[in-house]
C-alpha cells in the first residue's frame, strides 16, 4: 500500500475511536474554566495507569536504532507523569501488574501511533494548565513531551515502511485497541471520582 494512503487509512479507520477517547471524562475537565489541581491529578493518574501498560512493550519492540522504523524509537515517559504528580503533592501511582503485549513490530507501531499522537495535545494543555492553575514547568513535564518531536519522527519512520495490507491492518487493530484501552481507563477514573471529573 502507498505510504500516503496508509496514513490516511490509519486516520480514517481510527477516527471514531479517537473521538470517543477525546470525549471521555479524563481529559475534558482540564479544559473547564474551573479546572482544579485535583482534576489535573486525576487526569495524570489515569494517564499513568493507561500508559504504563504499554511502556515495556514499546521499549522492547521499538528500541533506539531499530531498522524497521527509520529514525523512530520509543522514548519512555511515565517518569514524567510521576514527576508532575509529585510536583502537585501527589503520591506515586502503583505500577501496572498486567502489561500489553505485541507479537510484531507492526502491532507495537499501532500502539505508538496512538501514544505519540496523544502527546500533540500537550501544546495547548501545558500552556492552559500553567496559566489557569499558576503552575510552573515542573508540574507539566508530561505535557511538554511534544517538544521532543517524537510524533514527527514517528511519521518519518512510518514513511520508511513498506506495508502489506495485512501489516497495515495489524497496526490499525492495535491502534484501535489502544484507543479503547484509554477510554476504558477514563471510565474507571470517572466512576471512581464521580462528579470530580464530570463534564
Short mmCIF file of C-alpha atoms in Angstrom, two decimals:
data_model
loop_
_atom_site.label_atom_id
_atom_site.label_comp_id
_atom_site.label_asym_id
_atom_site.label_seq_id
_atom_site.Cartn_x
_atom_site.Cartn_y
_atom_site.Cartn_z
CA UNK A 1 0.00 0.00 0.00
CA UNK A 2 1.24 3.54 -0.78
CA UNK A 3 2.63 5.30 2.26
CA UNK A 4 0.34 8.33 1.98
CA UNK A 5 -2.68 6.06 1.56
CA UNK A 6 -1.56 4.06 4.61
CA UNK A 7 -1.54 7.15 6.82
CA UNK A 8 -4.97 8.18 5.55
CA UNK A 9 -6.24 4.67 6.21
CA UNK A 10 -4.94 4.75 9.81
CA UNK A 11 -6.55 8.11 10.47
CA UNK A 12 -9.90 7.21 8.95
CA UNK A 13 -10.08 3.75 10.49
CA UNK A 14 -9.41 5.07 14.00
CA UNK A 15 -11.40 8.31 13.74
CA UNK A 16 -14.40 7.20 15.79
CA UNK A 17 -12.28 5.53 18.48
CA UNK A 18 -10.11 8.65 18.63
CA UNK A 19 -13.14 10.89 19.05
CA UNK A 20 -14.55 8.65 21.79
CA UNK A 21 -11.24 8.81 23.68
CA UNK A 22 -11.11 12.60 23.41
CA UNK A 23 -14.63 12.97 24.75
CA UNK A 24 -14.07 10.95 27.91
CA UNK A 25 -14.25 12.47 31.37
CA UNK A 26 -10.49 12.08 31.84
CA UNK A 27 -9.28 14.97 29.72
CA UNK A 28 -12.37 17.17 29.39
CA UNK A 29 -12.12 18.60 32.93
CA UNK A 30 -8.74 20.06 32.02
CA UNK A 31 -10.50 22.35 29.55
CA UNK A 32 -13.06 23.71 32.02
CA UNK A 33 -12.82 27.25 33.32
CA UNK A 34 -12.91 25.91 36.89
CA UNK A 35 -10.31 23.17 36.41
CA UNK A 36 -8.66 22.31 39.72
CA UNK A 37 -5.40 20.72 40.82
CA UNK A 38 -7.44 17.66 41.82
CA UNK A 39 -8.82 17.43 38.27
CA UNK A 40 -5.27 17.55 36.95
CA UNK A 41 -4.07 14.92 39.43
CA UNK A 42 -6.93 12.60 38.46
CA UNK A 43 -6.04 13.02 34.79
CA UNK A 44 -2.35 12.35 35.43
CA UNK A 45 -3.12 9.23 37.43
CA UNK A 46 -5.38 7.98 34.65
CA UNK A 47 -2.74 8.71 32.02
CA UNK A 48 -0.16 6.83 34.07
CA UNK A 49 -2.48 3.87 34.51
CA UNK A 50 -3.03 3.73 30.74
CA UNK A 51 0.48 4.45 29.52
CA UNK A 52 2.34 2.23 31.97
CA UNK A 53 0.67 -0.78 30.35
CA UNK A 54 2.49 -0.11 27.08
CA UNK A 55 5.96 1.14 28.04
CA UNK A 56 7.74 -2.22 28.37
CA UNK A 57 6.22 -3.49 25.13
CA UNK A 58 7.16 -0.37 23.17
CA UNK A 59 10.70 -0.21 24.50
CA UNK A 60 11.14 -3.88 23.57
CA UNK A 61 9.76 -3.67 20.04
CA UNK A 62 10.79 -0.12 19.13
CA UNK A 63 14.26 0.37 20.61
CA UNK A 64 16.70 3.04 19.55
CA UNK A 65 18.33 2.39 16.16
CA UNK A 66 15.76 -0.16 15.08
CA UNK A 67 15.95 -0.60 11.33
CA UNK A 68 12.31 -1.28 10.56
CA UNK A 69 11.04 2.11 11.64
CA UNK A 70 13.64 4.55 10.33
CA UNK A 71 14.86 7.00 12.92
CA UNK A 72 11.90 6.50 15.23
CA UNK A 73 12.25 4.77 18.58
CA UNK A 74 10.05 4.84 21.63
CA UNK A 75 11.12 7.12 24.47
CA UNK A 76 9.63 6.13 27.85
CA UNK A 77 7.67 8.89 29.54
CA UNK A 78 5.77 7.58 32.55
CA UNK A 79 8.51 9.05 34.74
CA UNK A 80 7.41 12.49 33.53
CA UNK A 81 3.87 11.80 34.72
CA UNK A 82 5.17 10.69 38.12
CA UNK A 83 7.31 13.83 38.35
CA UNK A 84 4.27 16.00 37.65
CA UNK A 85 2.22 14.14 40.26
CA UNK A 86 4.95 14.69 42.84
CA UNK A 87 5.19 18.38 41.93
CA UNK A 88 1.47 18.68 42.69
CA UNK A 89 1.87 16.94 46.05
CA UNK A 90 0.51 13.59 44.92
CA UNK A 91 1.79 10.08 45.52
CA UNK A 92 3.49 7.70 43.11
CA UNK A 93 0.82 5.57 41.38
CA UNK A 94 1.15 1.79 41.75
CA UNK A 95 2.82 0.11 38.77
CA UNK A 96 0.79 -1.98 36.37
CA UNK A 97 0.59 -5.69 37.03
CA UNK A 98 -0.73 -6.55 33.57
CA UNK A 99 1.14 -5.17 30.57
CA UNK A 100 0.09 -5.06 26.94
CA UNK A 101 1.93 -7.45 24.66
CA UNK A 102 2.83 -7.30 20.98
CA UNK A 103 3.66 -10.09 18.59
CA UNK A 104 5.22 -7.89 15.91
CA UNK A 105 6.75 -4.51 15.21
CA UNK A 106 3.57 -3.55 13.36
CA UNK A 107 1.40 -4.13 16.39
CA UNK A 108 3.79 -2.07 18.52
CA UNK A 109 3.70 0.71 15.92
CA UNK A 110 -0.08 0.71 16.15
CA UNK A 111 0.16 1.32 19.88
CA UNK A 112 2.77 4.01 19.28
CA UNK A 113 0.53 5.74 16.72
CA UNK A 114 -1.96 6.45 19.50
CA UNK A 115 0.54 7.30 22.23
CA UNK A 116 2.74 9.58 20.13
CA UNK A 117 -0.31 11.27 18.64
CA UNK A 118 -1.68 11.92 22.11
CA UNK A 119 1.37 13.99 23.04
CA UNK A 120 0.39 16.61 20.46
CA UNK A 121 -2.40 17.83 22.73
CA UNK A 122 0.25 18.88 25.20
CA UNK A 123 0.90 22.04 23.19
CA UNK A 124 -2.38 23.54 24.34
CA UNK A 125 -2.78 21.81 27.70
CA UNK A 126 0.65 22.79 29.02
CA UNK A 127 0.05 26.49 28.48
CA UNK A 128 -3.52 26.32 29.75
CA UNK A 129 -2.68 24.45 32.96
CA UNK A 130 0.27 26.68 33.75
CA UNK A 131 -1.87 29.79 33.30
CA UNK A 132 -5.09 28.69 34.99
CA UNK A 133 -3.51 26.78 37.89
CA UNK A 134 -0.46 29.03 38.24
CA UNK A 135 1.93 26.12 37.73
CA UNK A 136 5.49 26.12 36.51
CA UNK A 137 7.01 23.63 34.11
CA UNK A 138 8.00 21.29 36.93
CA UNK A 139 4.35 20.22 37.06
CA UNK A 140 3.76 19.98 33.30
CA UNK A 141 6.71 17.92 32.09
CA UNK A 142 4.50 15.23 30.54
CA UNK A 143 2.53 17.77 28.54
CA UNK A 144 5.85 19.23 27.42
CA UNK A 145 6.82 15.92 25.84
CA UNK A 146 5.63 17.03 22.41
CA UNK A 147 8.76 19.20 22.32
CA UNK A 148 10.83 16.01 21.87
CA UNK A 149 9.49 15.77 18.32
CA UNK A 150 8.52 12.11 18.64
CA UNK A 151 5.35 12.44 16.57
CA UNK A 152 7.34 13.91 13.69
CA UNK A 153 9.92 11.10 13.98
CA UNK A 154 7.12 8.55 14.09
CA UNK A 155 5.65 9.88 10.83
CA UNK A 156 9.08 9.84 9.17
CA UNK A 157 9.61 6.29 10.42
CA UNK A 158 6.18 5.29 9.14
CA UNK A 159 7.09 6.62 5.72
CA UNK A 160 10.14 4.33 5.61
CA UNK A 161 7.93 1.26 5.93
CA UNK A 162 6.65 -0.79 3.00
CA UNK A 163 3.45 -2.21 4.40
CA UNK A 164 1.31 -5.01 3.09
CA UNK A 165 -2.43 -4.72 3.62
CA UNK A 166 -2.19 -7.34 6.36
CA UNK A 167 0.57 -5.44 8.19
CA UNK A 168 -1.37 -2.19 7.96
CA UNK A 169 -4.45 -3.91 9.35
CA UNK A 170 -2.33 -5.26 12.22
CA UNK A 171 -1.25 -1.71 13.02
CA UNK A 172 -4.81 -0.43 12.74
CA UNK A 173 -6.19 -3.10 15.06
CA UNK A 174 -3.51 -2.31 17.65
CA UNK A 175 -4.28 1.42 17.44
CA UNK A 176 -7.99 0.74 17.92
CA UNK A 177 -7.15 -1.41 20.93
CA UNK A 178 -5.05 1.40 22.46
CA UNK A 179 -7.84 3.94 21.97
CA UNK A 180 -10.34 1.56 23.59
CA UNK A 181 -7.94 0.98 26.47
CA UNK A 182 -7.70 4.73 27.06
CA UNK A 183 -11.47 5.05 27.03
CA UNK A 184 -11.79 2.17 29.50
CA UNK A 185 -9.29 3.78 31.88
CA UNK A 186 -11.08 7.12 31.60
CA UNK A 187 -14.39 5.48 32.50
CA UNK A 188 -12.78 3.80 35.52
CA UNK A 189 -11.42 7.15 36.73
CA UNK A 190 -14.79 8.80 36.18
CA UNK A 191 -16.56 6.09 38.18
CA UNK A 192 -14.02 6.35 40.97
CA UNK A 193 -14.10 10.12 41.34
CA UNK A 194 -17.66 10.76 40.15
CA UNK A 195 -18.53 14.41 39.74
CA UNK A 196 -14.92 15.46 40.20
CA UNK A 197 -14.30 14.51 36.58
CA UNK A 198 -17.77 15.03 35.18
CA UNK A 199 -18.30 17.49 32.34
#
